[in-house]
Structures are given as structure tokens and as C-alpha cells.
Amino acid sequence: MTAKPTERPGRNEPCHCGSGRKYKVCCLEKDNAALTAANARAAADAAAQPAEDVREVPKRTTVHQTEQPWKASASRVYVPRPRGPRKVGGG
């Protein structure tokens, strides 16, 4: 298998520009800046287009609806239990 020419090299691999230096030292910051700018442009384009296929999210009910009456009790709440001291006695 051969690597795609559009893939970015790993951080410690030689840079794709041919400088002979590691990618993280040579072109990593420049490529990250270009990628960030491209993502910002894509987000701006997506925000400018009308959202026609946005579906409404149904609101969730706060009380669990169940067909099993033994599970419908609302008393299943955490109740902290008092505990005694861990060490008892002189020391």
C-alpha cells in the first residue's frame, strides 16, 4: 500500500517539503494554520446557507414512563448513611 499524497506525515517523519527536517519542526504549524482556516471557511459557509433539513429534537420527559408499576416508584434516591469514625481507640 502506498500513502496518499494528501495525507500529512507523522510528527517525527521527514517533512513533505523536502527540507530534510522533521515535520514537527518544519511545516506542522503552517499546515495546522491552513487547516484551521479551511475549517473556519467551511463553518462560515454552512452557517450562511439556510438550514432546511434541520429536524426538531423532541423534548425529554423528566419522569421515567414505564409499564412496570414496581419500577415506577420515585423513591430511588441516594440516601447517605451515617458512618462511625474509621479508627476507634487511643493512639
Short mmCIF file of N, CA and C in Angstrom, two decimals:
data_model
loop_
_atom_site.label_atom_id
_atom_site.label_comp_id
_atom_site.label_asym_id
_atom_site.label_seq_id
_atom_site.Cartn_x
_atom_site.Cartn_y
_atom_site.Cartn_z
N MET A 1 0.84 -1.18 0.00
CA MET A 1 0.00 0.00 0.00
C MET A 1 0.89 1.24 0.00
N THR A 2 0.49 2.22 -0.72
CA THR A 2 1.23 3.47 -0.74
C THR A 2 0.43 4.54 -0.02
N ALA A 3 1.14 5.51 0.53
CA ALA A 3 0.48 6.59 1.25
C ALA A 3 -0.13 7.56 0.25
N LYS A 4 -1.27 8.12 0.62
CA LYS A 4 -1.90 9.12 -0.22
C LYS A 4 -1.05 10.39 -0.18
N PRO A 5 -0.92 11.08 -1.29
CA PRO A 5 -0.10 12.30 -1.28
C PRO A 5 -0.71 13.43 -0.45
N THR A 6 -2.02 13.38 -0.16
CA THR A 6 -2.65 14.44 0.61
C THR A 6 -2.56 14.22 2.11
N GLU A 7 -2.14 13.03 2.54
CA GLU A 7 -2.03 12.75 3.97
C GLU A 7 -0.86 13.51 4.57
N ARG A 8 -1.04 13.95 5.79
CA ARG A 8 0.05 14.62 6.48
C ARG A 8 0.97 13.57 7.07
N PRO A 9 2.27 13.81 7.07
CA PRO A 9 3.20 12.85 7.68
C PRO A 9 3.09 12.90 9.20
N GLY A 10 3.63 11.90 9.85
CA GLY A 10 3.67 11.89 11.30
C GLY A 10 4.60 12.98 11.82
N ARG A 11 4.49 13.31 13.10
CA ARG A 11 5.28 14.40 13.66
C ARG A 11 6.78 14.17 13.53
N ASN A 12 7.24 12.93 13.69
CA ASN A 12 8.67 12.65 13.67
C ASN A 12 9.18 12.16 12.32
N GLU A 13 8.33 12.15 11.31
CA GLU A 13 8.76 11.74 9.98
C GLU A 13 9.39 12.93 9.25
N PRO A 14 10.16 12.66 8.20
CA PRO A 14 10.72 13.78 7.42
C PRO A 14 9.61 14.63 6.82
N CYS A 15 9.87 15.92 6.70
CA CYS A 15 8.87 16.86 6.19
C CYS A 15 8.59 16.59 4.71
N HIS A 16 7.36 16.83 4.29
CA HIS A 16 6.97 16.59 2.91
C HIS A 16 7.48 17.68 1.96
N CYS A 17 8.01 18.78 2.49
CA CYS A 17 8.51 19.85 1.61
C CYS A 17 9.91 19.56 1.08
N GLY A 18 10.59 18.55 1.64
CA GLY A 18 11.90 18.17 1.15
C GLY A 18 13.05 18.86 1.84
N SER A 19 12.80 19.50 2.97
CA SER A 19 13.87 20.22 3.66
C SER A 19 14.82 19.28 4.40
N GLY A 20 14.36 18.06 4.69
CA GLY A 20 15.18 17.10 5.41
C GLY A 20 14.99 17.18 6.92
N ARG A 21 14.24 18.18 7.38
CA ARG A 21 13.99 18.31 8.81
C ARG A 21 12.75 17.52 9.19
N LYS A 22 12.52 17.33 10.50
CA LYS A 22 11.32 16.65 10.95
C LYS A 22 10.11 17.54 10.66
N TYR A 23 8.97 16.89 10.44
CA TYR A 23 7.74 17.60 10.10
C TYR A 23 7.32 18.54 11.21
N LYS A 24 7.48 18.10 12.48
CA LYS A 24 7.02 18.93 13.59
C LYS A 24 7.83 20.21 13.72
N VAL A 25 9.06 20.21 13.23
CA VAL A 25 9.91 21.39 13.31
C VAL A 25 9.69 22.29 12.09
N CYS A 26 9.39 21.70 10.95
CA CYS A 26 9.37 22.44 9.70
C CYS A 26 7.98 23.00 9.36
N CYS A 27 7.03 22.17 9.04
CA CYS A 27 5.76 22.64 8.44
C CYS A 27 4.51 22.34 9.26
N LEU A 28 4.63 21.80 10.45
CA LEU A 28 3.45 21.41 11.22
C LEU A 28 2.57 22.62 11.54
N GLU A 29 3.15 23.71 12.05
CA GLU A 29 2.36 24.88 12.42
C GLU A 29 1.70 25.50 11.20
N LYS A 30 2.42 25.56 10.08
CA LYS A 30 1.87 26.14 8.85
C LYS A 30 0.68 25.30 8.36
N ASP A 31 0.81 23.96 8.39
CA ASP A 31 -0.28 23.11 7.95
C ASP A 31 -1.48 23.21 8.90
N ASN A 32 -1.22 23.30 10.20
CA ASN A 32 -2.32 23.44 11.16
C ASN A 32 -3.06 24.76 10.95
N ALA A 33 -2.34 25.84 10.66
CA ALA A 33 -2.98 27.13 10.41
C ALA A 33 -3.85 27.06 9.15
N ALA A 34 -3.36 26.41 8.11
CA ALA A 34 -4.13 26.27 6.87
C ALA A 34 -5.38 25.43 7.11
N LEU A 35 -5.26 24.36 7.89
CA LEU A 35 -6.40 23.50 8.19
C LEU A 35 -7.44 24.25 9.02
N THR A 36 -6.99 25.04 9.99
CA THR A 36 -7.90 25.82 10.82
C THR A 36 -8.65 26.85 9.98
N ALA A 37 -7.94 27.51 9.06
CA ALA A 37 -8.59 28.49 8.19
C ALA A 37 -9.61 27.82 7.28
N ALA A 38 -9.30 26.65 6.77
CA ALA A 38 -10.23 25.93 5.90
C ALA A 38 -11.47 25.51 6.68
N ASN A 39 -11.29 25.06 7.92
CA ASN A 39 -12.43 24.68 8.74
C ASN A 39 -13.30 25.89 9.07
N ALA A 40 -12.69 27.04 9.32
CA ALA A 40 -13.45 28.26 9.61
C ALA A 40 -14.26 28.70 8.40
N ARG A 41 -13.65 28.60 7.20
CA ARG A 41 -14.38 28.95 5.99
C ARG A 41 -15.56 28.01 5.77
N ALA A 42 -15.35 26.72 6.01
CA ALA A 42 -16.43 25.75 5.83
C ALA A 42 -17.56 26.00 6.83
N ALA A 43 -17.22 26.36 8.06
CA ALA A 43 -18.24 26.65 9.07
C ALA A 43 -19.02 27.91 8.71
N ALA A 44 -18.32 28.92 8.18
CA ALA A 44 -19.00 30.14 7.77
C ALA A 44 -19.93 29.88 6.59
N ASP A 45 -19.50 29.06 5.66
CA ASP A 45 -20.35 28.72 4.51
C ASP A 45 -21.58 27.93 4.97
N ALA A 46 -21.40 27.03 5.91
CA ALA A 46 -22.51 26.23 6.41
C ALA A 46 -23.50 27.11 7.18
N ALA A 47 -23.00 28.11 7.90
CA ALA A 47 -23.88 28.99 8.66
C ALA A 47 -24.64 29.94 7.73
N ALA A 48 -24.06 30.27 6.57
CA ALA A 48 -24.70 31.18 5.64
C ALA A 48 -25.83 30.52 4.87
N GLN A 49 -25.78 29.22 4.70
CA GLN A 49 -26.82 28.51 3.97
C GLN A 49 -28.03 28.32 4.87
N PRO A 50 -29.24 28.38 4.30
CA PRO A 50 -30.43 28.15 5.12
C PRO A 50 -30.50 26.69 5.56
N ALA A 51 -30.88 26.51 6.79
CA ALA A 51 -30.97 25.16 7.34
C ALA A 51 -32.35 24.61 7.07
N GLU A 52 -32.51 23.87 5.98
CA GLU A 52 -33.81 23.33 5.61
C GLU A 52 -34.05 21.95 6.21
N ASP A 53 -33.00 21.17 6.33
CA ASP A 53 -33.18 19.81 6.80
C ASP A 53 -32.83 19.66 8.27
N VAL A 54 -33.07 20.68 9.06
CA VAL A 54 -32.84 20.59 10.50
C VAL A 54 -34.11 20.06 11.13
N ARG A 55 -33.97 18.95 11.83
CA ARG A 55 -35.13 18.35 12.47
C ARG A 55 -35.26 18.84 13.90
N GLU A 56 -36.49 18.93 14.37
CA GLU A 56 -36.73 19.34 15.74
C GLU A 56 -36.45 18.17 16.66
N VAL A 57 -35.73 18.42 17.72
CA VAL A 57 -35.41 17.38 18.68
C VAL A 57 -36.53 17.32 19.70
N PRO A 58 -37.12 16.13 19.89
CA PRO A 58 -38.21 16.05 20.87
C PRO A 58 -37.68 16.26 22.28
N LYS A 59 -38.48 16.95 23.09
CA LYS A 59 -38.07 17.19 24.47
C LYS A 59 -38.24 15.91 25.28
N ARG A 60 -37.30 15.70 26.17
CA ARG A 60 -37.35 14.50 27.00
C ARG A 60 -38.24 14.75 28.21
N THR A 61 -38.95 13.74 28.60
CA THR A 61 -39.77 13.86 29.81
C THR A 61 -38.88 13.70 31.02
N THR A 62 -39.24 14.38 32.10
CA THR A 62 -38.41 14.32 33.29
C THR A 62 -38.71 13.09 34.14
N VAL A 63 -39.91 12.55 34.03
CA VAL A 63 -40.29 11.37 34.80
C VAL A 63 -40.24 10.16 33.88
N HIS A 64 -39.61 9.11 34.34
CA HIS A 64 -39.50 7.91 33.54
C HIS A 64 -40.86 7.24 33.42
N GLN A 65 -41.27 7.01 32.19
CA GLN A 65 -42.54 6.34 31.94
C GLN A 65 -42.29 4.84 31.78
N THR A 66 -42.98 4.05 32.56
CA THR A 66 -42.76 2.61 32.48
C THR A 66 -44.09 1.87 32.57
N GLU A 67 -44.12 0.72 31.98
CA GLU A 67 -45.29 -0.15 32.05
C GLU A 67 -45.19 -1.11 33.22
N GLN A 68 -44.13 -1.00 34.00
CA GLN A 68 -43.90 -1.90 35.12
C GLN A 68 -44.10 -1.13 36.42
N PRO A 69 -45.25 -1.33 37.08
CA PRO A 69 -45.57 -0.49 38.25
C PRO A 69 -44.57 -0.65 39.40
N TRP A 70 -43.90 -1.79 39.51
CA TRP A 70 -42.95 -1.96 40.60
C TRP A 70 -41.68 -1.15 40.38
N LYS A 71 -41.47 -0.65 39.16
CA LYS A 71 -40.31 0.18 38.88
C LYS A 71 -40.65 1.67 38.82
N ALA A 72 -41.90 2.01 39.05
CA ALA A 72 -42.34 3.39 38.89
C ALA A 72 -42.12 4.23 40.13
N SER A 73 -41.65 3.67 41.21
CA SER A 73 -41.51 4.46 42.44
C SER A 73 -40.45 5.53 42.25
N ALA A 74 -40.73 6.69 42.80
CA ALA A 74 -39.81 7.81 42.69
C ALA A 74 -38.90 7.89 43.91
N SER A 75 -38.90 6.89 44.75
CA SER A 75 -38.11 6.95 45.98
C SER A 75 -36.71 6.37 45.79
N ARG A 76 -36.30 6.13 44.56
CA ARG A 76 -34.98 5.56 44.32
C ARG A 76 -33.94 6.67 44.27
N VAL A 77 -33.72 7.28 45.41
CA VAL A 77 -32.81 8.41 45.53
C VAL A 77 -31.67 8.00 46.46
N TYR A 78 -30.50 8.52 46.18
CA TYR A 78 -29.35 8.22 47.03
C TYR A 78 -29.54 8.83 48.41
N VAL A 79 -29.41 8.00 49.43
CA VAL A 79 -29.52 8.46 50.80
C VAL A 79 -28.20 8.16 51.49
N PRO A 80 -27.45 9.19 51.89
CA PRO A 80 -26.18 8.92 52.57
C PRO A 80 -26.42 8.30 53.94
N ARG A 81 -25.64 7.31 54.26
CA ARG A 81 -25.80 6.64 55.55
C ARG A 81 -24.74 7.15 56.52
N PRO A 82 -25.14 7.37 57.74
CA PRO A 82 -24.15 7.86 58.72
C PRO A 82 -23.14 6.77 59.03
N ARG A 83 -21.89 7.14 59.14
CA ARG A 83 -20.85 6.17 59.45
C ARG A 83 -20.10 6.63 60.68
N GLY A 84 -19.62 5.66 61.40
CA GLY A 84 -18.83 5.97 62.57
C GLY A 84 -17.41 6.32 62.17
N PRO A 85 -16.59 6.69 63.14
CA PRO A 85 -15.21 7.01 62.81
C PRO A 85 -14.47 5.76 62.34
N ARG A 86 -13.46 5.95 61.52
CA ARG A 86 -12.70 4.82 61.00
C ARG A 86 -11.82 4.20 62.06
N LYS A 87 -11.23 5.03 62.89
CA LYS A 87 -10.37 4.50 63.94
C LYS A 87 -11.01 4.77 65.29
N VAL A 88 -11.08 3.76 66.10
CA VAL A 88 -11.64 3.91 67.43
C VAL A 88 -10.58 3.49 68.42
N GLY A 89 -10.35 4.30 69.41
CA GLY A 89 -9.39 3.91 70.43
C GLY A 89 -8.24 4.90 70.50
N GLY A 90 -7.34 4.61 71.40
CA GLY A 90 -6.20 5.50 71.64
C GLY A 90 -5.19 5.45 70.53
N GLY A 91 -4.32 6.35 70.60
CA GLY A 91 -3.39 6.25 69.52
C GLY A 91 -2.25 7.10 69.62
#
